[in-house]
Each structure stands twice: as C-alpha cells, then as structure tokens.
CSV table of C-alpha atoms in Angstrom, one decimal:
chain,number,residue,atom,x,y,z
A,17,MET,CA,167.2,249.9,33.4
A,18,LYS,CA,166.9,246.1,33.0
A,19,LYS,CA,168.0,245.6,36.6
A,20,MET,CA,165.5,248.2,37.8
A,21,SER,CA,162.7,246.5,35.9
A,22,LYS,CA,163.7,243.2,37.5
A,23,ILE,CA,163.7,244.7,41.0
A,24,LEU,CA,160.3,246.4,40.4
A,25,ALA,CA,158.9,243.1,39.0
A,26,PHE,CA,160.0,241.2,42.1
A,27,MET,CA,158.5,243.8,44.5
A,28,ILE,CA,155.2,243.7,42.6
A,29,CYS,CA,155.4,239.9,42.7
A,30,VAL,CA,155.7,239.9,46.5
A,31,VAL,CA,152.9,242.5,47.0
A,32,LEU,CA,150.5,240.7,44.6
A,33,SER,CA,151.2,237.3,46.1
A,34,ILE,CA,150.3,238.6,49.6
A,35,GLY,CA,147.6,240.8,48.3
A,36,CYS,CA,145.8,238.1,46.3
A,37,LEU,CA,145.6,235.9,49.5
A,38,THR,CA,143.4,240.3,49.7
A,39,GLY,CA,119.2,233.4,34.7
A,40,CYS,CA,118.1,235.2,37.8
A,41,GLY,CA,115.0,233.0,38.2
A,42,GLY,CA,112.8,235.9,39.2
A,43,LYS,CA,115.3,237.3,41.8
A,44,SER,CA,115.5,241.0,42.5
A,45,GLU,CA,118.6,242.9,41.5
A,46,GLU,CA,119.6,243.2,45.2
A,47,GLU,CA,119.2,239.5,45.7
A,48,VAL,CA,121.4,238.8,42.6
A,49,LEU,CA,124.0,241.2,44.0
A,50,MET,CA,124.0,239.6,47.4
A,51,SER,CA,124.1,236.1,45.9
A,52,ALA,CA,127.2,237.1,43.9
A,53,VAL,CA,128.9,238.7,46.9
A,54,THR,CA,128.2,235.6,49.1
A,55,GLY,CA,129.5,233.4,46.3
A,56,ILE,CA,132.9,235.1,45.9
A,57,ASN,CA,133.3,235.6,49.7
A,58,ASN,CA,132.8,231.8,50.3
A,59,ALA,CA,134.7,230.5,47.3
A,60,GLU,CA,137.1,227.7,47.9
A,61,SER,CA,139.1,228.4,44.7
A,62,CYS,CA,139.2,231.0,42.0
A,63,GLU,CA,141.2,232.2,39.0
A,64,VAL,CA,141.8,235.9,38.5
A,65,GLU,CA,143.1,238.1,35.8
A,66,VAL,CA,144.7,241.5,36.9
A,67,SER,CA,145.5,244.4,34.6
A,68,MET,CA,146.9,247.7,35.7
A,69,ALA,CA,148.1,250.6,33.5
A,70,GLY,CA,149.0,254.3,33.9
A,71,LYS,CA,151.7,256.8,33.8
A,72,MET,CA,154.2,257.9,36.5
A,73,SER,CA,156.3,261.1,36.5
A,74,MET,CA,159.4,261.7,38.6
A,75,LYS,CA,161.0,265.1,39.2
A,76,MET,CA,164.1,266.2,41.0
A,77,GLY,CA,165.4,269.7,40.5
A,78,GLU,CA,165.3,270.5,36.8
A,79,GLY,CA,165.3,266.9,35.8
A,80,ALA,CA,162.1,265.0,35.0
A,81,GLN,CA,161.1,261.7,33.6
A,82,ASP,CA,157.7,260.4,32.5
A,83,LEU,CA,157.1,256.6,32.5
A,84,ASP,CA,154.4,254.4,31.1
A,85,MET,CA,153.5,251.5,33.3
A,86,LYS,CA,151.6,248.3,32.4
A,87,MET,CA,151.1,245.2,34.3
A,88,ASP,CA,149.2,242.0,33.4
A,89,MET,CA,148.8,239.1,35.8
A,90,LYS,CA,147.0,235.8,36.0
A,91,GLY,CA,146.5,234.1,39.3
A,92,THR,CA,145.0,230.9,40.8
A,93,SER,CA,144.2,230.5,44.4
A,94,PHE,CA,143.0,227.6,46.6
A,95,GLN,CA,141.9,228.1,50.2
A,96,ASP,CA,142.2,224.6,51.9
A,97,PRO,CA,145.1,224.0,51.9
A,98,LEU,CA,146.2,227.5,51.0
A,99,LYS,CA,148.3,227.8,47.8
A,100,MET,CA,148.6,230.4,45.1
A,101,LYS,CA,150.1,230.8,41.6
A,102,ILE,CA,150.7,234.1,39.9
A,103,THR,CA,152.2,234.7,36.4
A,104,GLY,CA,152.5,237.8,34.4
A,105,SER,CA,154.6,240.7,33.1
A,106,VAL,CA,155.5,244.3,34.1
A,107,ALA,CA,156.4,246.8,31.4
A,108,MET,CA,158.2,250.0,32.4
A,109,MET,CA,161.0,252.2,31.1
A,110,GLY,CA,160.8,250.5,27.8
A,111,GLU,CA,161.6,247.1,29.3
A,112,SER,CA,159.2,244.2,29.9
A,113,THR,CA,159.9,241.7,32.7
A,114,THR,CA,158.1,238.4,33.1
A,115,MET,CA,157.5,236.7,36.4
A,116,GLU,CA,156.1,233.6,38.0
A,117,SER,CA,155.4,233.0,41.7
A,118,TYR,CA,153.9,230.5,44.0
A,119,ILE,CA,152.9,230.5,47.7
A,120,GLN,CA,152.2,227.5,49.8
A,121,LYS,CA,152.3,226.7,53.5
A,122,GLU,CA,155.2,224.5,54.7
A,123,ASN,CA,155.8,223.6,58.3
A,124,GLU,CA,153.4,226.3,59.6
A,125,LYS,CA,155.1,229.0,57.5
A,126,TYR,CA,154.2,230.5,54.2
A,127,VAL,CA,156.8,230.2,51.5
A,128,LEU,CA,157.1,232.3,48.4
A,129,TYR,CA,158.8,231.0,45.3
A,130,SER,CA,159.5,233.6,42.6
A,131,ASN,CA,160.9,233.4,39.1
A,132,VAL,CA,161.9,236.7,37.6
A,133,GLU,CA,163.5,236.5,34.1
A,134,GLY,CA,164.6,232.9,34.6
A,135,THR,CA,166.0,233.1,38.2
A,136,TRP,CA,164.2,231.3,41.0
A,137,THR,CA,164.3,232.4,44.6
A,138,LYS,CA,162.7,231.2,47.8
A,139,MET,CA,161.6,233.3,50.7
A,140,GLU,CA,160.0,232.3,54.0
A,141,LEU,CA,157.3,234.8,54.8
A,142,GLY,CA,157.0,233.7,58.4
A,143,ASP,CA,153.8,232.9,60.3
A,144,LEU,CA,151.3,235.0,58.3
A,145,ASP,CA,148.1,233.6,59.8
A,146,THR,CA,147.4,236.6,62.0
A,147,ALA,CA,148.4,239.0,59.2
A,148,LEU,CA,146.2,237.3,56.6
A,149,ALA,CA,143.3,237.0,59.0
A,150,SER,CA,143.4,240.6,59.9
A,151,SER,CA,143.6,241.6,56.2
A,152,GLY,CA,140.6,239.4,55.3
A,153,MET,CA,142.9,237.3,53.0
A,154,SER,CA,143.1,234.0,54.8
A,155,SER,CA,140.0,233.1,52.7
A,156,TYR,CA,137.9,234.9,50.2
A,157,SER,CA,135.6,236.1,53.0
A,158,ASN,CA,135.3,239.8,53.6
A,159,GLN,CA,136.4,240.8,50.1
A,160,LEU,CA,133.1,242.5,49.6
A,161,SER,CA,130.6,243.6,52.2
A,162,ALA,CA,127.1,242.0,52.4
A,163,ASP,CA,125.8,245.4,53.5
A,164,ILE,CA,123.5,246.4,50.6
A,165,GLY,CA,123.8,250.1,51.8
A,166,LYS,CA,127.4,250.2,50.7
A,167,TYR,CA,126.4,249.7,47.0
A,168,THR,CA,125.1,252.4,44.7
A,169,LYS,CA,123.3,251.1,41.6
A,170,LYS,CA,124.6,252.4,38.2
A,171,GLU,CA,123.3,251.9,34.7
A,172,GLU,CA,123.4,248.3,33.5
A,173,LYS,CA,126.0,247.4,30.9
A,174,LYS,CA,125.9,244.8,28.1
A,175,GLU,CA,129.1,243.4,26.6
A,176,GLY,CA,128.5,241.0,23.8
A,177,GLU,CA,125.8,238.6,25.0
A,178,THR,CA,126.5,239.3,28.7
A,179,THR,CA,124.4,241.7,30.8
A,180,TYR,CA,126.0,243.2,33.9
A,181,LEU,CA,124.6,244.9,37.0
A,182,VAL,CA,127.0,247.6,37.8
A,183,TYR,CA,127.5,249.1,41.3
A,184,ASP,CA,129.8,251.6,43.0
A,185,TYR,CA,131.1,250.1,46.2
A,186,THR,CA,132.7,252.4,48.8
A,187,VAL,CA,135.5,251.2,51.1
A,188,SER,CA,136.0,253.6,54.0
A,189,GLY,CA,139.4,254.8,55.1
A,190,GLU,CA,139.0,252.8,58.3
A,191,GLU,CA,138.3,249.6,56.4
A,192,MET,CA,141.3,250.3,54.1
A,193,GLU,CA,143.5,250.6,57.1
A,194,SER,CA,142.2,247.3,58.5
A,195,MET,CA,142.6,245.5,55.1
A,196,LEU,CA,146.2,246.7,54.7
A,197,GLU,CA,147.2,246.0,58.3
A,198,GLY,CA,148.1,242.4,57.6
A,199,SER,CA,150.1,243.4,54.5
A,200,THR,CA,152.2,245.9,56.4
A,201,PHE,CA,152.8,243.4,59.1
A,202,SER,CA,153.9,240.7,56.6
A,203,VAL,CA,156.3,243.1,54.8
A,204,GLU,CA,157.8,244.1,58.1
A,205,SER,CA,158.3,240.4,59.1
A,206,MET,CA,160.2,239.9,55.8
A,207,LEU,CA,162.4,242.9,56.3
A,208,GLY,CA,163.2,241.8,59.9
A,209,ASP,CA,166.3,243.5,61.3
A,210,PHE,CA,166.8,245.7,58.3
A,211,VAL,CA,164.2,248.1,59.6
A,212,ASP,CA,163.3,249.6,63.0
A,213,ALA,CA,159.9,248.0,63.8
A,214,LYS,CA,158.4,251.1,65.4
A,215,GLU,CA,159.7,253.5,62.7
A,216,TYR,CA,158.4,251.2,59.9
A,217,GLN,CA,155.0,250.9,61.6
A,218,ASP,CA,154.8,254.7,62.1
A,219,LEU,CA,155.5,255.2,58.4
A,220,MET,CA,152.9,252.6,57.3
A,221,ASN,CA,150.3,254.2,59.6
A,222,ARG,CA,151.0,257.6,58.0
A,223,VAL,CA,150.8,256.2,54.5
A,224,VAL,CA,147.8,254.0,54.9
A,225,SER,CA,145.8,256.6,56.9
A,226,SER,CA,146.3,259.1,54.1
A,227,ILE,CA,144.3,257.1,51.6
A,228,GLY,CA,140.8,257.9,52.9
A,229,ASN,CA,137.7,256.4,51.2
A,230,VAL,CA,138.1,254.5,48.0
A,231,THR,CA,135.2,253.8,45.6
A,232,LEU,CA,135.4,250.6,43.4
A,233,THR,CA,133.1,249.6,40.6
A,234,VAL,CA,131.6,246.0,40.8
A,235,TYR,CA,130.3,244.2,37.8
A,236,VAL,CA,127.8,241.3,38.4
A,237,ASP,CA,127.1,238.8,35.7
A,238,VAL,CA,123.3,238.6,35.8
A,239,LYS,CA,123.0,235.1,34.3
A,240,LYS,CA,125.7,233.5,36.3
A,241,GLN,CA,124.9,235.5,39.5
A,242,GLU,CA,128.7,235.9,40.0
A,243,ILE,CA,131.1,238.8,40.5
A,244,SER,CA,132.7,239.2,37.1
A,245,ARG,CA,135.2,242.0,37.8
A,246,VAL,CA,136.1,244.8,40.1
A,247,GLU,CA,137.6,248.0,38.8
A,248,TYR,CA,139.9,250.1,41.0
A,249,PRO,CA,140.7,253.7,40.4
A,250,MET,CA,144.3,253.9,41.6
A,251,THR,CA,145.4,257.4,40.7
A,252,ASP,CA,144.2,259.3,43.8
A,253,MET,CA,145.1,256.6,46.2
A,254,MET,CA,148.7,256.2,44.9
A,255,ASN,CA,149.3,259.9,44.8
A,256,LYS,CA,148.1,260.3,48.4
A,257,MET,CA,150.5,257.5,49.4
A,258,PHE,CA,153.4,259.0,47.4
A,259,ASP,CA,152.8,262.4,49.0
A,260,GLU,CA,152.9,261.0,52.5
A,261,LEU,CA,156.0,258.9,51.7
A,262,MET,CA,157.8,262.0,50.3
A,263,LYS,CA,157.0,264.0,53.4
A,264,TYR,CA,158.5,261.2,55.5
A,265,ILE,CA,161.6,261.1,53.3
A,266,LYS,CA,162.0,264.8,53.6
A,267,ASP,CA,161.6,264.8,57.4
A,268,LYS,CA,164.2,262.0,57.7
A,269,ALA,CA,166.7,263.8,55.4
A,270,LEU,CA,166.4,267.1,57.3
A,271,GLU,CA,166.7,265.2,60.6
A,272,GLU,CA,170.0,263.7,59.5
A,273,ALA,CA,171.4,266.8,57.8
A,274,THR,CA,173.9,269.0,59.5
A,275,GLU,CA,173.1,272.7,60.1
A,276,ASP,CA,175.3,273.6,57.1
A,277,GLU,CA,173.5,271.1,54.9
A,278,ALA,CA,170.0,271.8,55.9
A,279,LYS,CA,169.2,274.6,53.4
A,280,GLU,CA,170.6,272.6,50.4
A,281,VAL,CA,168.8,269.4,51.6
A,282,ASN,CA,165.5,271.3,52.0
A,283,GLU,CA,165.7,272.7,48.5
A,284,MET,CA,166.6,269.4,47.0
A,285,MET,CA,163.7,267.6,48.8
A,286,ASN,CA,161.2,270.3,47.8
A,287,SER,CA,162.2,269.8,44.2
A,288,MET,CA,161.4,266.0,44.3
A,289,GLU,CA,158.0,264.8,43.3
A,290,MET,CA,156.4,261.5,42.3
A,291,LYS,CA,153.0,261.5,40.7
A,292,VAL,CA,150.8,259.0,38.8
A,293,SER,CA,148.1,259.7,36.3
A,294,ASP,CA,145.4,257.6,34.6
A,295,MET,CA,146.3,254.7,36.9
A,296,ASN,CA,143.6,252.0,37.0
A,297,MET,CA,143.4,248.4,37.9
A,298,SER,CA,140.9,245.7,37.0
A,299,ILE,CA,140.5,242.3,38.6
A,300,SER,CA,138.4,239.7,36.8
A,301,TYR,CA,137.2,236.5,38.5
A,302,LYS,CA,136.9,233.3,36.6
A,303,ASN,CA,136.1,229.6,37.4
A,304,VAL,CA,134.9,230.3,40.9
A,305,ASN,CA,135.1,227.0,42.9
A,306,LYS,CA,136.3,225.4,39.6
A,307,ALA,CA,139.9,226.6,39.4
A,308,GLU,CA,142.4,224.3,37.6
A,309,ASP,CA,144.8,222.7,40.1
A,310,PHE,CA,148.6,223.2,39.7
A,311,GLU,CA,151.9,221.9,41.0
A,312,ILE,CA,154.9,224.0,42.0
A,313,PRO,CA,157.8,223.3,39.6
A,314,ASP,CA,160.7,221.2,40.9
A,315,GLU,CA,163.2,224.0,40.0
A,316,ALA,CA,161.3,226.4,42.2
A,317,LEU,CA,161.3,223.9,45.2
A,318,LYS,CA,165.1,223.6,44.8
A,319,ALA,CA,165.7,227.4,44.8
A,320,LYS,CA,168.1,228.9,47.2
A,321,SER,CA,166.6,230.7,50.2
A,322,MET,CA,166.8,234.5,50.1
A,323,ASN,CA,166.4,234.4,53.9
A,324,ALA,CA,169.8,232.8,54.3
A,325,ALA,CA,171.4,235.3,52.0
A,326,LEU,CA,169.8,238.3,53.8
A,327,ASN,CA,170.8,236.9,57.2
A,328,SER,CA,174.4,236.7,56.1
A,329,LEU,CA,174.4,240.4,55.5
A,330,ARG,CA,173.2,241.3,59.0
C-alpha cells in the first residue's frame, strides 16, 4: 500500500505541476468582478493553496473497496521566467505521502524535480511551449473569461470580516477540451515510445470529450477586488472520465482476447467499476503579484534523470 501511495503521489505531483502552469470605491459588482478577473489573468506571480477530498469505490466481481482520498497542496508560481514550486501531501488507503516538486526552464526545456518521501527525481518534460500556450497555462491569462455573460450571480457571503461576491462560472465542453489539450500533449511527450501516439490521442479525445460543461464557483474579495478562491465540483467530471476509460479498457481487453476467452473476459470487465463521490476541489489565491521567491534545493538539482532510466528500458 505504501508503494501504491508513493506512485499515486508522484502522478498527482506531475499532473498538478503541469496543471498549475492551468473598498470598491463606488464600482458596480460587475466592475469589481471584471477587475478581479483581469488581475488574476495578468498576474506575474501568485501563491495558491489547493485542497481536494472525496471518496472512491473500486469493484471487481464480488470484491469491493471504498477509499477516502484527501490532498492538500501549496504552490508558488512566477511567469517571467517561468518557475513553480509545489509542496503537499496525499492521503489514501490509510497512508499519507508527502511530496515536493519544482519546475523551471533549462536550455529551452521544462524540467520537473520531484521529491516523494525523501527521494528526488528529475524529468525533462520536453518543449512544452506549444502545449502550455494551448492550455492557457503559459501565463495566468485565460484562466477566467472576461465575458460577463459566463457568470451567474449568487448570494453574497461573509466569512469573518471579509465579504465575497459569489458567482457560478460555466466552462463549456469545448473550452474544457481546449484547456486540457496541452496537458494531454505534455503527458504523451513524457511517455514517448511507451505508448502509441495515435492510440493515446484517441483515448484522450474520448475521455476529455466525455466531460461536457463544468460549472465552477468563483469567490471575489470585495475589498481587495481579487479572486479569492475557485471551487470545483469534481464528482461528475471524474465519473464521466472513469466511465470512458473503463469502456476503452474493456474494448482493448476484448480485442486481445481469444474466442475461448471472450466470454470470461467480458464478464470480468462488466464486473469492474470505479466511482467517486463527494469529490470537490478548492483553489485559493494569495499574494497575487507579491509571491515569495524561492530557490530549487541543491539535492534536487543533483537528482538522477528519470529520462535516462526510462530510455534504458526501451
């Protein structure tokens, strides 16, 4: 279980590292909202706190397992030059795994340094300029649309001494596909020869296109005129992705099964299921344009390259 937790932590570390690169003075509420959106989209630096929690159930035949999942992360990002730092922990299957990762550009390539439970690794992610640009993550731009029509006003909230304007913000399925396009490209570039490029892209197209529209909740600090946090309902989105992934796995298993094996394989695949419930994520923004600078540790810079190890296995 400890090993599985480490593997899961490393995978989340990679995904998050790429993904994070995803007084009013008499102003009207709409003006405050647009001022906050412009501010976060044009930020040169920012600190974020990410929390995600929920439950996952896995079934195969008569066996079933329910898992509680919890993730807490803190991140710091600078845009020029691009560099990121992420620290946090993932708790699953009764185990908690800590992690620390950094990304910076070296010799026209992005390099990811990761520390999971005391072990540092280094991985060249390749030339991600095109991927990051297409996903809107080469800067903070395009995180939230400046189209006021995409926001639906909800009831204001007060937490302590802070008053928030609260809006539902809908991201269309087409926009989701565009945002995730760069991420799928970058993961494919890391996997390299281990996957068939066309097959991988077909799978990603199926999974991403299954998501559909996603509605987020945006909190705007009225006094600071800044985006304070964005809440993401993850349950429906992840279940749609898991369903499409399981369909793909079933199709591949039946394709590779012999005629004698087909019935048994079909029954086994039909008994498999992965579902999540009460899965939600929240991202809080802090110190916009005032993030604290950091240095990548020497032990990280001296880490062995995973690319060389992977190439030796090909």
